């Protein structure tokens, strides 16, 4: 299958997660992504190992985020290297970077300079908190962005301190928005020939993610997120919405008619709360009733009763249980990305299917500078 | 500024949050989005999703998700309405749905049928768990997808059991992936079908911890003290102070020990211990940081370029200059003249904000207009 971005070249000056995650998605969709990295160290993520997992000298984390890319090592402070990079820039379709504000200007690869070299380029940049204002020089880091944004008041129970998402959600959302902005700019370029500058920030992206609650808060009094005292799963949703302990594990129960829930569980005490407004206003009480009751029987017992009447509920899985399920296997979500014989990482594929097919490039993450010779020749650097 | 998708027509059969969040983004980027809604009930997010929070006659969440779109009410089981919808499909660039697998087939609006009507149209759909497999018919609902995806073991502490993320993250991520897929398809002539599931989007979201799991088969431990990310060493977490909370991201414990002049922290000089002993180290930090104000600690740590921040709630955020300068809030107006505030598109283009003043539509608000436009065409 011909991929939609085939023939497009993306230069990735980005490091760590947000920018490279956008680059990964563009690579999945068919673009040729070349990481432009400083000699000797490269993308700082190469040295950022989690669980001390390494492969061929780079962290497994780096391999995960940078599969299906090439690497061009260049010292941007060296005039000869910079001249080579500028020749590359002249032939690229997209450039991404996530340096702190001001760095690309000092290097001489700011938008105006790059636009003069290549007027049709899509120049895309990531910042932490925008490029002006009191936070512009704060490190653009996921936990800090979560902490500024109010997100940490959504998870956990009502009497707990703030609870961050345990995944780098600001980075991931921001990378997603970067990819969207780039793709939209490419659509415009295809139609009208003009290039573009695309800007996103961790903070704006993590605020966008909270757009529903923020809209409630902006227009109505008393609409700051309030977590229920127990079994919280979403501060704006009433009972039964939450995860409950059972005799042998846990069950997740989403929204639905309380009368139907009372009948399915054979728990008449719930029927008193049939009114939708009470489900929210008295959710602490209802959730406590449910928690006391659901712990008496195993998960399967409750699930059978709830799924029979199509009440939205499910078991709670860990990775072992998930990956051994038939449903997971049917998704065919894993791929093996190989750098060279003996260096392969099993990781997840792109979550988008095109024309009914999963996108499964098996090209691994590049060793630092491994693309230099080929790229110099091909682009005449 | 010419918006990138101006002139692109999207016919949107989806409801709730997942796919509608994708069409919201595409509307921001200039596309014309027409919601095709059930003639009586409309998009169910109007009424049954956070319905206690009402703005302009529908749930605040509905208003946030559907601003900048138009609404056609139709009974897809009625022959005349279906014929009208098929006429609209002839003119559409993109058709979007998020019904459970099989529903669009029964309506005669599945991919093949739409291809037969308009071979140029891109068909984009979100499912809960993919079109096949044992979970295909399960409800594609955010909390359930989170629960099945393993994600409930990422947030909170080990002793708390599974902890959901308190925003509809599976919906939002699936919508974001769908928007990417649609935009990519608009760039080439060969891609006509774009499919995303909420589960696959949640797995992609966890690509880092899942990849580690694929290598060693071990479940992650979140730790007990101030947990913030299962894979990151101390001091990473949020710490209570005398007047609020302080966020500390990655940083060297040895450096923190000197800056904070803490002997109990100086014990941990070996970088290799900062992950293995993270609970111990974080407890030392928690005890120390609880003795003074957030501002006090920021004044010591920020000048030393330690990655730290004060933890804000929305009230504090909205009053902060750092937020105001982003100009993130916009006011929109409904067709009935009601105004409400909401966030804008988070992407800036050519140095400009992308805003749109149009609020969300009432059910069937654009029926007459849609029919009139069809007759003109």
XYZ file of C-alpha atoms in Angstrom:
758
model
C 0.000 0.000 0.000
C 1.251 3.474 -0.849
C 1.346 5.482 2.362
C -0.104 9.005 2.376
C 3.103 10.841 3.290
C 5.429 8.958 0.955
C 7.917 11.293 -0.693
C 7.857 13.858 2.127
C 10.992 14.578 4.156
C 10.788 15.672 7.785
C 13.830 17.065 9.622
C 13.507 16.456 13.324
C 15.577 18.698 15.571
C 13.330 17.629 18.470
C 14.409 15.562 21.448
C 12.754 13.535 24.191
C 9.063 12.854 23.669
C 6.646 15.507 22.376
C 8.330 16.430 19.074
C 9.718 12.936 18.370
C 6.288 11.401 19.027
C 4.911 13.618 16.228
C 7.840 12.538 14.052
C 7.070 8.899 14.782
C 3.468 9.288 13.661
C 4.520 11.079 10.458
C 6.990 8.255 9.814
C 4.225 5.697 10.389
C 2.157 7.544 7.791
C 4.954 7.273 5.241
C 7.220 10.297 5.684
C 10.994 10.008 5.669
C 12.025 11.363 9.073
C 15.635 12.416 9.591
C 16.706 13.259 13.120
C 19.324 16.002 13.115
C 21.371 15.311 16.233
C 24.423 16.761 17.939
C 27.560 14.613 17.535
C 28.652 12.324 20.344
C 25.432 12.495 22.424
C 22.551 12.962 20.027
C 18.940 13.197 21.235
C 19.196 13.287 25.060
C 16.593 10.536 25.145
C 19.286 8.088 23.965
C 20.733 8.249 27.485
C 17.401 8.358 29.334
C 16.830 4.734 30.275
C 13.776 3.646 32.222
C 14.066 0.357 34.145
C 17.709 0.479 33.068
C 16.797 -1.062 29.712
C 19.241 -0.556 26.870
C 19.762 -1.864 23.360
C 22.911 -1.290 21.318
C 23.986 1.633 23.518
C 20.677 3.531 23.432
C 17.784 3.406 25.885
C 14.860 1.196 24.931
C 12.748 4.324 25.396
C 14.694 6.007 22.597
C 14.230 2.971 20.355
C 10.479 3.064 21.028
C 9.985 6.707 20.119
C 12.409 6.831 17.212
C 11.826 3.669 15.241
C 11.437 4.128 11.525
C 13.666 7.239 11.451
C 17.177 8.079 10.198
C 19.914 9.990 12.020
C 22.094 12.795 10.690
C 24.746 13.947 13.159
C 25.743 17.614 12.867
C 27.267 20.226 15.132
C 25.035 23.239 14.622
C 27.681 25.507 16.163
C 30.169 24.519 13.474
C 29.778 26.671 10.333
C 30.521 23.825 7.911
C 28.052 21.492 9.561
C 25.472 24.263 9.690
C 25.957 24.941 5.972
C 25.314 21.249 5.276
C 22.215 21.296 7.449
C 20.946 24.363 5.606
C 21.296 22.503 2.317
C 19.238 19.739 3.839
C 16.678 22.257 5.100
C 16.391 23.649 1.565
C 15.178 20.245 0.342
C 12.915 19.293 3.258
C 9.134 19.543 3.495
C 8.854 19.790 7.266
C 11.125 20.848 10.131
C 10.329 20.261 13.812
C 12.137 21.428 16.924
C 11.488 21.731 20.629
C 14.362 23.909 21.809
C 13.608 26.486 24.478
C 12.580 29.864 23.006
C 15.529 31.724 21.461
C 17.869 28.804 20.743
C 16.988 28.350 17.074
C 17.454 32.112 16.566
C 20.956 31.908 18.008
C 21.798 28.936 15.818
C 20.445 30.737 12.777
C 17.645 28.316 12.001
C 14.712 30.461 13.112
C 11.601 30.545 10.953
C 12.470 33.683 8.997
C 15.911 32.363 8.057
C 14.577 28.937 7.154
C 11.711 30.446 5.179
C 14.224 32.441 3.152
C 16.028 29.183 2.306
C 12.858 27.190 1.686
C 9.627 29.232 1.370
C 7.387 26.169 1.114
C 8.581 24.497 4.310
C 6.290 23.655 7.199
C 8.208 24.847 10.262
C 6.818 23.339 13.437
C 7.865 24.083 16.973
C 7.048 22.888 20.452
C 7.422 24.992 23.576
C 6.494 24.363 27.179
C 4.222 27.313 27.811
C 4.238 29.501 24.695
C 6.980 31.864 23.637
C 6.071 34.950 25.649
C 5.092 35.604 29.230
C 6.275 34.652 32.681
C 6.578 30.936 32.013
C 8.429 31.098 28.697
C 11.754 30.038 30.200
C 10.388 27.335 32.503
C 11.510 23.873 31.457
C 8.895 22.345 29.170
C 8.428 19.185 31.182
C 5.396 16.945 31.460
C 4.823 16.909 35.244
C 5.288 20.670 35.482
C 2.790 21.267 32.676
C 0.306 18.910 34.359
C 0.807 20.798 37.632
C 0.149 24.237 36.127
C -2.843 23.040 34.123
C -5.181 21.817 36.864
C -5.161 18.285 35.454
C -3.813 16.872 38.721
C -7.145 17.608 40.442
C -9.067 15.130 38.272
C -7.730 11.723 39.320
C -7.735 10.087 42.739
C -10.196 10.536 45.578
C -11.725 13.722 46.923
C -9.703 13.809 50.122
C -6.370 13.075 48.441
C -3.630 15.491 47.432
C -3.360 16.253 43.691
C -2.713 13.106 41.637
C -0.802 13.350 38.332
C -1.533 11.092 35.357
C 1.108 8.340 35.468
C 1.808 8.655 31.737
C 3.506 11.645 30.073
C 0.151 12.929 28.885
C 1.146 16.544 28.185
C 3.972 15.372 25.940
C 1.732 12.921 24.136
C -1.140 15.354 23.589
C 1.246 18.033 22.450
C 2.997 15.698 19.997
C -0.414 14.778 18.646
C -1.348 18.414 18.128
C 1.993 19.056 16.480
C 1.336 16.258 14.010
C -2.180 17.593 13.358
C -0.865 21.096 12.716
C 1.834 19.818 10.376
C -0.588 17.628 8.450
C -3.114 20.451 8.121
C -0.365 22.764 6.878
C 0.668 20.120 4.338
C -2.927 19.907 3.126
C -2.922 23.682 2.612
C 0.459 23.470 0.883
C -0.865 20.821 -1.467
C -3.811 23.052 -2.369
C -2.147 26.454 -2.504
C 1.604 25.913 -2.430
C 2.297 28.003 0.657
C 4.420 26.922 3.598
C 3.526 27.474 7.216
C 4.689 27.969 10.736
C 3.002 25.706 13.278
C 3.328 26.247 17.020
C 2.096 24.175 19.931
C 2.924 24.072 23.623
C 2.643 21.458 26.351
C 0.406 23.718 28.425
C -2.046 24.638 25.661
C -2.286 20.978 24.658
C -3.006 19.776 28.181
C -5.594 22.539 28.572
C -7.220 21.493 25.308
C -7.500 18.011 26.742
C -9.536 19.466 29.630
C -11.768 21.530 27.338
C -15.012 19.980 28.537
C -14.526 20.717 32.225
C -12.933 24.081 31.499
C -15.987 25.086 29.484
C -18.207 24.215 32.444
C -15.894 26.104 34.796
C -15.637 29.206 32.623
C -19.386 29.677 32.378
C -20.866 28.381 35.576
C -20.159 28.964 39.248
C -18.833 26.161 41.394
C -17.589 24.062 38.517
C -14.037 23.429 39.585
C -13.405 19.704 39.323
C -14.476 17.930 42.505
C -13.468 14.312 42.881
C -15.906 12.030 44.647
C -14.815 10.878 48.091
C -14.330 7.330 46.931
C -14.258 5.425 43.618
C -13.613 8.587 41.591
C -13.132 8.137 37.866
C -14.245 11.517 36.490
C -15.007 14.573 38.631
C -17.939 15.704 36.460
C -19.792 12.407 36.349
C -22.310 11.083 38.848
C -22.650 7.641 40.371
C -22.084 4.860 39.589
C -19.146 5.996 37.371
C -16.069 4.410 38.964
C -13.974 1.348 39.686
C -15.078 -0.921 42.549
C -13.420 -3.724 44.438
C -15.105 -7.125 44.181
C -14.530 -10.354 46.086
C -11.722 -11.320 43.691
C -10.601 -8.148 41.908
C -12.091 -5.006 40.459
C -14.921 -3.922 38.179
C -15.322 -0.698 36.200
C -18.875 0.639 35.921
C -19.664 3.588 33.654
C -22.837 5.642 33.322
C -26.420 4.433 32.950
C -29.900 4.365 34.412
C -29.845 3.745 38.167
C -33.079 1.749 38.123
C -31.587 -0.591 35.529
C -28.473 -0.957 37.674
C -30.551 -1.681 40.792
C -32.472 -4.380 38.931
C -29.426 -5.964 37.326
C -27.571 -6.137 40.635
C -30.727 -7.063 42.582
C -29.956 -4.155 44.885
C -33.193 -2.255 45.609
C -31.404 0.347 47.794
C -30.105 1.944 44.580
C -33.525 2.421 43.032
C -34.179 5.392 45.324
C -31.621 7.373 43.326
C -33.308 7.051 39.968
C -33.365 10.796 39.399
C -30.319 11.874 37.303
C -29.651 14.916 39.465
C -29.420 12.765 42.580
C -26.910 10.494 40.853
C -24.545 13.441 40.771
C -25.498 15.318 43.947
C -25.510 12.209 46.119
C -22.782 10.272 44.346
C -20.652 9.794 47.479
C -23.498 8.034 49.222
C -24.431 5.936 46.198
C -20.827 4.934 45.538
C -20.436 3.860 49.159
C -23.554 1.710 48.878
C -22.167 0.129 45.733
C -18.693 -0.386 47.188
C -20.165 -2.165 50.229
C -22.280 -4.419 48.027
C -19.974 -5.263 45.115
C -17.215 -6.560 47.367
C -19.432 -9.507 48.305
C -19.179 -11.363 44.968
C -16.517 -11.960 42.321
C -16.139 -9.720 39.261
C -17.526 -12.319 36.859
C -20.724 -12.648 38.903
C -21.443 -8.922 38.586
C -20.302 -8.641 34.983
C -22.663 -11.385 33.868
C -25.577 -9.511 35.394
C -24.577 -6.151 33.972
C -23.641 -7.193 30.441
C -26.889 -9.149 30.142
C -28.817 -5.867 30.300
C -26.091 -3.948 28.388
C -25.135 -1.846 31.376
C -21.671 -0.424 30.632
C -19.196 -2.353 32.773
C -15.939 -4.244 32.368
C -13.212 -6.111 34.184
C -9.965 -4.326 35.035
C -6.891 -5.827 33.395
C -3.169 -5.523 33.927
C -0.686 -5.928 31.063
C -0.323 -9.670 31.602
C -4.066 -10.235 31.482
C -4.531 -7.827 28.600
C -1.795 -9.239 26.378
C -2.927 -12.823 26.915
C -6.542 -12.027 25.925
C -7.849 -13.080 22.524
C -9.183 -9.560 21.966
C -5.704 -8.090 22.323
C -4.212 -10.695 20.012
C -6.864 -9.943 17.408
C -5.662 -6.336 17.265
C -2.183 -7.410 16.141
C -0.775 -4.405 17.964
C 2.844 -5.468 18.312
C 5.664 -5.056 15.863
C 9.341 -5.838 15.944
C 11.567 -2.899 15.018
C 15.070 -3.942 14.003
C 18.135 -1.703 13.948
C 20.515 -4.431 12.847
C 20.745 -8.203 13.227
C 20.450 -8.955 16.940
C 19.079 -5.514 17.873
C 15.297 -5.657 17.726
C 12.669 -4.127 20.013
C 9.122 -5.371 20.274
C 6.886 -2.335 20.522
C 3.429 -1.054 19.583
C 2.448 -0.122 16.038
C 0.661 2.983 14.812
C -2.956 2.934 16.117
C -4.373 4.167 12.784
C -5.463 1.714 10.088
C -5.575 2.894 6.487
C -7.591 1.107 3.805
C -8.156 -1.691 6.302
C -4.464 -2.311 6.901
C -2.355 -1.845 10.019
C 0.812 0.193 9.449
C 3.785 -1.917 10.509
C 7.168 -0.606 9.477
C 9.865 -2.834 10.962
C 12.682 -0.329 10.619
C 14.370 0.252 13.971
C 15.662 3.439 15.574
C 18.902 4.716 14.045
C 22.331 4.699 15.637
C 23.633 8.247 16.018
C 24.873 9.558 12.688
C 24.209 6.285 10.914
C 22.504 8.122 8.069
C 25.229 10.710 7.402
C 26.924 9.073 4.427
C 23.711 8.222 2.605
C 22.043 11.562 3.341
C 25.113 13.592 2.315
C 25.217 11.778 -1.000
C 21.506 11.818 -1.672
C 20.972 15.465 -0.823
C 24.321 16.608 -2.253
C 25.524 18.109 1.029
C -4.985 33.756 7.175
C -6.550 31.108 4.969
C -7.440 28.105 7.094
C -5.927 24.870 5.784
C -9.191 22.960 5.446
C -11.434 25.703 4.093
C -13.863 24.225 1.605
C -13.517 20.657 2.960
C -16.955 19.213 3.727
C -17.367 16.717 6.568
C -20.544 14.768 7.163
C -20.425 13.690 10.793
C -22.617 10.860 12.073
C -20.705 10.543 15.345
C -21.764 11.423 18.869
C -20.412 11.786 22.403
C -16.731 12.693 22.517
C -14.310 10.489 20.573
C -14.964 11.225 16.885
C -16.708 14.559 17.617
C -13.458 15.786 19.203
C -11.765 14.990 15.865
C -14.333 16.914 13.847
C -14.045 19.800 16.310
C -10.351 20.030 15.507
C -11.006 19.758 11.765
C -13.655 22.493 12.069
C -11.085 24.659 13.856
C -8.754 24.084 10.925
C -11.388 25.337 8.512
C -13.540 22.354 7.523
C -17.320 22.674 7.257
C -18.769 20.065 9.640
C -22.403 19.009 9.419
C -23.598 16.795 12.262
C -26.233 14.298 11.233
C -28.204 13.669 14.408
C -31.020 11.369 15.464
C -34.195 13.300 14.699
C -35.542 12.998 18.228
C -32.701 12.355 20.638
C -29.880 14.105 18.831
C -26.272 13.543 19.841
C -26.644 11.808 23.209
C -24.015 14.068 24.728
C -26.636 16.840 24.616
C -28.528 15.167 27.409
C -26.942 12.183 29.104
C -23.312 13.203 29.515
C -22.681 15.462 32.513
C -26.224 16.704 32.074
C -26.232 18.461 35.446
C -24.030 21.178 33.921
C -26.197 23.074 31.481
C -25.293 25.891 29.101
C -27.755 27.242 26.541
C -30.065 24.262 26.839
C -27.544 21.449 26.439
C -24.798 19.953 28.558
C -21.697 22.142 28.857
C -19.693 19.225 27.507
C -21.854 19.065 24.363
C -21.358 22.811 23.903
C -17.588 22.459 24.217
C -17.317 19.552 21.784
C -19.626 20.824 19.048
C -18.928 24.519 18.642
C -18.323 25.582 15.077
C -20.450 22.764 13.635
C -23.869 22.633 11.972
C -26.720 20.225 12.755
C -29.079 18.293 10.519
C -31.686 16.149 12.247
C -32.576 13.026 10.308
C -34.346 9.729 10.769
C -31.983 7.355 9.000
C -34.689 4.698 8.954
C -36.949 6.975 6.906
C -36.479 6.665 3.135
C -36.732 10.392 2.398
C -34.277 11.355 5.095
C -31.896 8.631 4.007
C -32.093 9.859 0.402
C -31.265 13.364 1.592
C -28.288 12.078 3.537
C -27.069 10.169 0.474
C -27.245 13.376 -1.539
C -25.058 14.984 1.083
C -22.616 12.091 0.891
C -22.207 12.809 -2.841
C -20.792 16.208 -1.933
C -18.806 15.226 1.132
C -15.031 15.007 1.309
C -15.105 13.075 4.576
C -17.733 10.937 6.311
C -17.246 10.234 10.024
C -18.948 7.766 12.349
C -18.463 6.111 15.723
C -21.388 3.697 15.937
C -20.754 0.199 17.203
C -19.590 -2.160 14.429
C -22.520 -3.166 12.215
C -24.790 -0.149 12.722
C -23.672 1.773 9.628
C -24.003 -1.459 7.582
C -27.612 -1.857 8.677
C -28.298 1.737 7.663
C -26.670 1.108 4.288
C -24.011 3.675 5.102
C -20.950 1.456 5.535
C -17.682 2.114 3.716
C -18.535 0.099 0.601
C -21.953 1.735 0.232
C -20.466 5.180 0.627
C -17.729 4.356 -1.887
C -20.469 3.404 -4.330
C -22.182 6.758 -3.782
C -19.005 8.857 -3.767
C -15.709 7.149 -4.590
C -13.759 10.271 -3.596
C -15.073 10.412 -0.045
C -12.827 9.465 2.861
C -14.617 7.275 5.370
C -13.322 7.623 8.912
C -14.555 5.698 11.912
C -13.811 5.123 15.577
C -14.706 1.896 17.307
C -14.135 0.829 20.882
C -12.000 -2.212 20.231
C -11.631 -2.692 16.478
C -14.070 -4.126 13.961
C -13.325 -7.788 14.733
C -12.328 -9.867 17.719
C -14.154 -10.899 20.884
C -14.590 -7.363 22.196
C -15.931 -5.846 18.964
C -19.455 -5.544 20.359
C -18.482 -4.214 23.774
C -19.512 -0.628 24.436
C -16.698 1.715 23.426
C -16.854 3.788 26.586
C -13.909 5.653 28.028
C -13.712 4.156 31.518
C -14.176 0.625 30.206
C -11.449 1.090 27.610
C -9.123 2.529 30.241
C -9.872 -0.459 32.469
C -9.184 -3.032 29.745
C -6.064 -1.293 28.431
C -3.956 -1.725 31.566
C -3.909 2.045 32.102
C -5.449 1.886 35.582
C -2.109 0.662 36.942
C -0.168 3.783 35.871
C -1.650 6.472 38.144
C -1.733 6.654 41.950
C 0.038 4.326 44.395
C 0.318 0.535 44.330
C -1.705 0.214 47.540
C -4.621 2.125 46.003
C -5.352 -0.547 43.415
C -6.508 0.559 39.964
C -6.827 4.356 39.561
C -8.613 5.767 36.486
C -7.367 8.914 34.799
C -10.055 11.491 35.589
C -10.435 12.895 32.063
C -11.915 10.930 29.139
C -8.463 10.220 27.791
C -9.353 7.243 25.570
C -12.008 9.282 23.760
C -9.726 12.256 23.313
C -6.750 10.231 22.112
C -8.848 8.237 19.672
C -10.253 11.497 18.317
C -6.755 12.922 17.974
C -5.573 9.847 16.052
C -8.619 9.956 13.806
C -7.945 13.605 12.984
C -4.373 12.690 12.054
C -5.552 9.831 9.862
C -8.105 12.006 8.071
C -5.558 14.774 7.472
C -3.078 12.256 6.086
C -5.767 10.809 3.809
C -6.498 14.299 2.467
C -2.889 14.376 1.268
C -3.198 11.474 -1.141
C -5.763 9.990 -3.479
C -5.314 6.348 -2.532
C -6.351 6.399 1.133
C -10.120 6.275 1.516
C -10.680 4.357 4.745
C -9.328 5.525 8.113
C -10.026 3.434 11.203
C -9.059 4.017 14.795
C -10.157 2.249 17.940
C -10.169 3.645 21.445
C -8.284 0.615 22.740
C -5.488 0.880 20.174
C -5.229 4.589 20.936
C -4.856 3.807 24.647
C -2.165 1.234 23.841
C -0.328 3.782 21.707
C -0.610 6.194 24.651
C 1.168 3.597 26.796
C 3.762 2.732 24.161
C 6.587 3.405 26.566
C 5.521 1.163 29.492
C 4.122 -1.464 27.087
C 7.400 -1.676 25.187
C 9.217 -2.325 28.466
C 6.633 -4.951 29.367
C 7.137 -6.654 25.982
C 10.856 -7.001 26.768
C 10.670 -8.322 30.349
C 7.057 -9.350 31.021
C 6.980 -7.541 34.364
C 4.103 -5.395 35.580
C 5.145 -1.917 36.660
C 5.279 -0.724 40.228
C 3.967 2.775 40.934
C 5.526 3.052 44.372
C 3.794 4.411 47.469
C 5.119 7.874 48.255
C 3.887 10.787 46.102
C 3.633 8.641 42.969
C 3.668 10.481 39.632
C 5.088 8.108 37.000
C 5.851 4.413 37.459
C 9.102 4.567 35.488
C 10.741 7.671 36.891
C 13.135 7.885 39.852
C 12.950 10.210 42.872
C 12.294 13.103 43.304
C 9.587 12.965 40.579
C 6.277 13.814 42.287
C 4.042 16.389 43.936
C 4.913 17.470 47.500
C 2.729 19.094 50.120
C 4.025 22.383 51.515
C 2.591 24.547 54.284
C 0.430 26.423 51.779
C -0.035 24.144 48.783
C 1.910 21.715 46.642
C 5.231 21.728 44.833
C 5.953 19.670 41.703
C 9.465 18.277 41.364
C 10.362 16.619 38.070
C 13.658 14.925 37.198
C 16.672 16.145 39.143
C 19.765 14.921 40.933
C 19.151 14.006 44.574
C 22.749 14.947 45.383
C 22.135 18.462 44.024
C 18.835 18.763 45.898
C 20.550 17.654 49.110
C 22.976 20.589 48.848
C 20.387 23.157 47.759
C 18.061 22.143 50.580
C 20.965 21.539 52.973
C 19.543 18.195 54.021
C 21.723 15.579 55.720
C 19.118 12.807 55.450
C 19.084 13.451 51.679
C 22.900 13.481 51.435
C 22.823 9.771 52.278
C 21.623 9.081 48.731
C 24.649 9.994 46.633
C 24.486 6.974 44.335
C 22.442 7.804 41.227
C 21.748 4.088 40.827
C 19.615 4.123 44.009
C 17.310 6.965 43.060
C 14.851 4.655 41.364
C 15.158 1.578 43.616
C 14.876 3.660 46.807
C 12.486 6.251 45.424
C 9.864 5.811 48.174
C 12.467 6.255 50.894
C 14.000 9.307 49.239
C 10.638 10.871 48.470
C 9.577 10.427 52.087
C 12.665 12.359 53.221
C 11.799 15.090 50.733
C 8.121 15.073 51.705
C 8.993 15.558 55.390
C 11.347 18.398 54.594
C 9.174 20.223 52.049
C 6.135 20.122 54.338
C 7.910 22.544 56.705
C 7.761 25.673 54.555
C 5.816 27.404 51.799
C 5.814 26.587 48.106
C 7.247 30.047 47.347
C 10.091 29.459 49.784
C 11.152 26.288 48.001
C 10.679 27.745 44.522
C 12.941 30.648 45.474
C 15.703 28.157 46.284
C 15.166 25.668 43.477
C 14.192 27.782 40.446
C 17.404 29.868 40.317
C 19.371 26.595 40.370
C 17.384 25.428 37.302
C 15.795 22.540 39.188
C 12.693 21.447 37.289
C 9.934 22.494 39.657
C 6.587 24.268 39.677
C 3.774 25.267 41.963
C 0.640 23.186 41.603
C -2.347 25.275 40.536
C -6.066 24.695 40.461
C -8.169 26.260 37.706
C -9.020 29.337 39.711
C -5.338 30.054 40.322
C -4.427 29.153 36.747
C -7.041 31.439 35.190
C -5.778 34.366 37.256
C -2.117 33.723 36.439
C -0.263 35.907 33.932
C 1.321 32.776 32.464
C -2.145 31.600 31.470
C -3.569 34.971 30.434
C -0.771 35.565 27.970
C -1.766 32.397 26.086
C -5.146 33.923 25.201
C -6.606 30.433 25.457
C -10.235 31.382 26.124
C -12.642 32.457 23.405
C -16.291 33.472 23.468
C -18.659 31.795 21.033
C -22.244 32.652 20.097
C -24.999 30.178 19.288
C -27.547 30.666 16.513
C -29.959 31.827 19.236
C -27.590 34.534 20.371
C -26.456 32.804 23.561
C -22.798 33.330 24.389
C -20.426 31.108 26.269
C -16.720 30.858 26.866
C -14.634 27.873 25.900
C -11.044 27.034 24.961
C -9.685 27.618 21.478
C -7.749 25.288 19.177
C -4.329 24.639 20.784
C -2.467 24.941 17.455
C -1.122 28.299 16.236
C -0.666 28.800 12.520
C 1.603 31.408 10.918
C 1.946 33.066 14.303
C -1.801 33.508 14.707
C -4.369 31.967 17.011
C -7.085 29.878 15.405
C -10.410 31.002 16.831
C -13.990 30.637 15.724
C -16.954 32.551 17.079
C -19.667 30.030 16.267
C -21.255 28.121 19.143
C -22.711 24.635 19.000
C -25.947 24.076 17.048
C -29.366 23.189 18.378
C -30.783 19.928 17.035
C -31.753 20.390 13.406
C -30.779 24.059 13.395
C -29.431 23.792 9.865
C -32.079 21.580 8.270
C -33.535 24.316 6.082
C -30.159 25.730 5.146
C -28.813 22.298 4.228
C -31.795 21.545 1.980
C -31.622 24.957 0.345
C -27.933 24.481 -0.418
C -28.625 21.074 -1.963
C -31.186 22.593 -4.279
C -28.760 25.291 -5.366
C -26.071 22.760 -6.134
